[in-house]
C-alpha atoms as one frame of an Amber mdcrd trajectory, in Angstrom:
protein
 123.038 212.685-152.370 119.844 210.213-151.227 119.323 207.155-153.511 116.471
 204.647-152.900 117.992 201.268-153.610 115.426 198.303-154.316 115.647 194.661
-155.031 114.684 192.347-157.262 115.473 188.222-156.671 118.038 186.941-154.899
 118.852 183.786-152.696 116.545 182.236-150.768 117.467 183.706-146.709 119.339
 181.119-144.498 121.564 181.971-141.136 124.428 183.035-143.599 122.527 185.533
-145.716 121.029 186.852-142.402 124.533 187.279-140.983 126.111 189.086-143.608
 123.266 191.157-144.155 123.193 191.973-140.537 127.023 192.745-140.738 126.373
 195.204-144.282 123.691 196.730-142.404 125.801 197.739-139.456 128.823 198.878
-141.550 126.111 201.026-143.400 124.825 202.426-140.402 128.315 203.106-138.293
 129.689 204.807-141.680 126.389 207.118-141.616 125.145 206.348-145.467 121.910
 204.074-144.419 119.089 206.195-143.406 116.457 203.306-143.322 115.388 199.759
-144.843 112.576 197.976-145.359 110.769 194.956-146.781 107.865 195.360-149.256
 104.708 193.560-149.711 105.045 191.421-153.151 101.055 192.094-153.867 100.704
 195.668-153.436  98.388 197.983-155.507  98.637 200.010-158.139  96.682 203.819
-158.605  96.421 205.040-162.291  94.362 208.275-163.358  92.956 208.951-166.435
  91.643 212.705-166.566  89.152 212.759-163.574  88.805 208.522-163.367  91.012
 206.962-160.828  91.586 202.956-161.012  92.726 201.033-157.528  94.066 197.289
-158.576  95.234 194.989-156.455  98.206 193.263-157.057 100.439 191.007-157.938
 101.934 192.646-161.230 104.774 190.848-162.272 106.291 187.483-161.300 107.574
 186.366-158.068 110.776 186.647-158.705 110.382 190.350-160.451 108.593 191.599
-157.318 110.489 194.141-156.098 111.219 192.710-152.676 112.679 195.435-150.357
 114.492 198.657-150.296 117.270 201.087-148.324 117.532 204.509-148.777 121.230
 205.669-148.452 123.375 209.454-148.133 126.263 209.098-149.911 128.750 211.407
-151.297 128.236 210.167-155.291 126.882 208.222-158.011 129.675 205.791-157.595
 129.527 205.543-154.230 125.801 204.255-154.155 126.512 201.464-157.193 129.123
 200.526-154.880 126.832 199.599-152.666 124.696 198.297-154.882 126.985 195.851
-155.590 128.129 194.595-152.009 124.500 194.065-151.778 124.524 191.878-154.571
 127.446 190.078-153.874 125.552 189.180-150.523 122.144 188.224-151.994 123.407
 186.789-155.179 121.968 186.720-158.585 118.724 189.405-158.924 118.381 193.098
-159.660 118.630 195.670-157.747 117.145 199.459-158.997 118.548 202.537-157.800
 117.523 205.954-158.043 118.452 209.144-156.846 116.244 211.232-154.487 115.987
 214.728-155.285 114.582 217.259-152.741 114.845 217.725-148.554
């Protein structure tokens, strides 16, 4: 099972959050669940269609702290196994949001 993880707030990165990130990320990748990460631009765009119209806006949509700010995307054997990641995560980054949703197809 694939699940995209994003995030949502967090504390602001110092040498500690960089270090136990850097430590999470290796666990992840020795134990074979992290397939890749990433940071995302907090501007972005958004594409909406209406019949044959298509709208490009530029972004920001939402609120600094609602951007969503960067992502993993994770094999794991279960549900639970991915919110339990999830929440190491958070334990690491502190108080924000993180989304999670499963990826269906190869």
């Amino acid at each position: 099972m694939r699940y995209l993880m994003m995030t949502k707030g967090g504390r602001q990165p110092d040498e500690k959050l960089y270090a136990e990130m850097a430590q999470f990320v290796e666990e992840m990748t020795a134990a074979g669940v992290l397939l890749t990460t990433g940071g995302l631009d907090p501007a972005g765009f958004r594409v909406s269609s209406s019949g044959e119209e298509m709208t490009v806006t530029d972004g920001p949509f939402t609120e600094a702290k609602e951007a969503i700010g960067g992502f993993a995307l994770v094999e794991v054997r279960s549900k639970e196994e991915a919110v339990e990641l999830a929440r190491r995560f958070r334990r690491i980054v502190g108080d924000g949001e993180s989304l999670v949703h499963q990826v269906f197809g190869p």
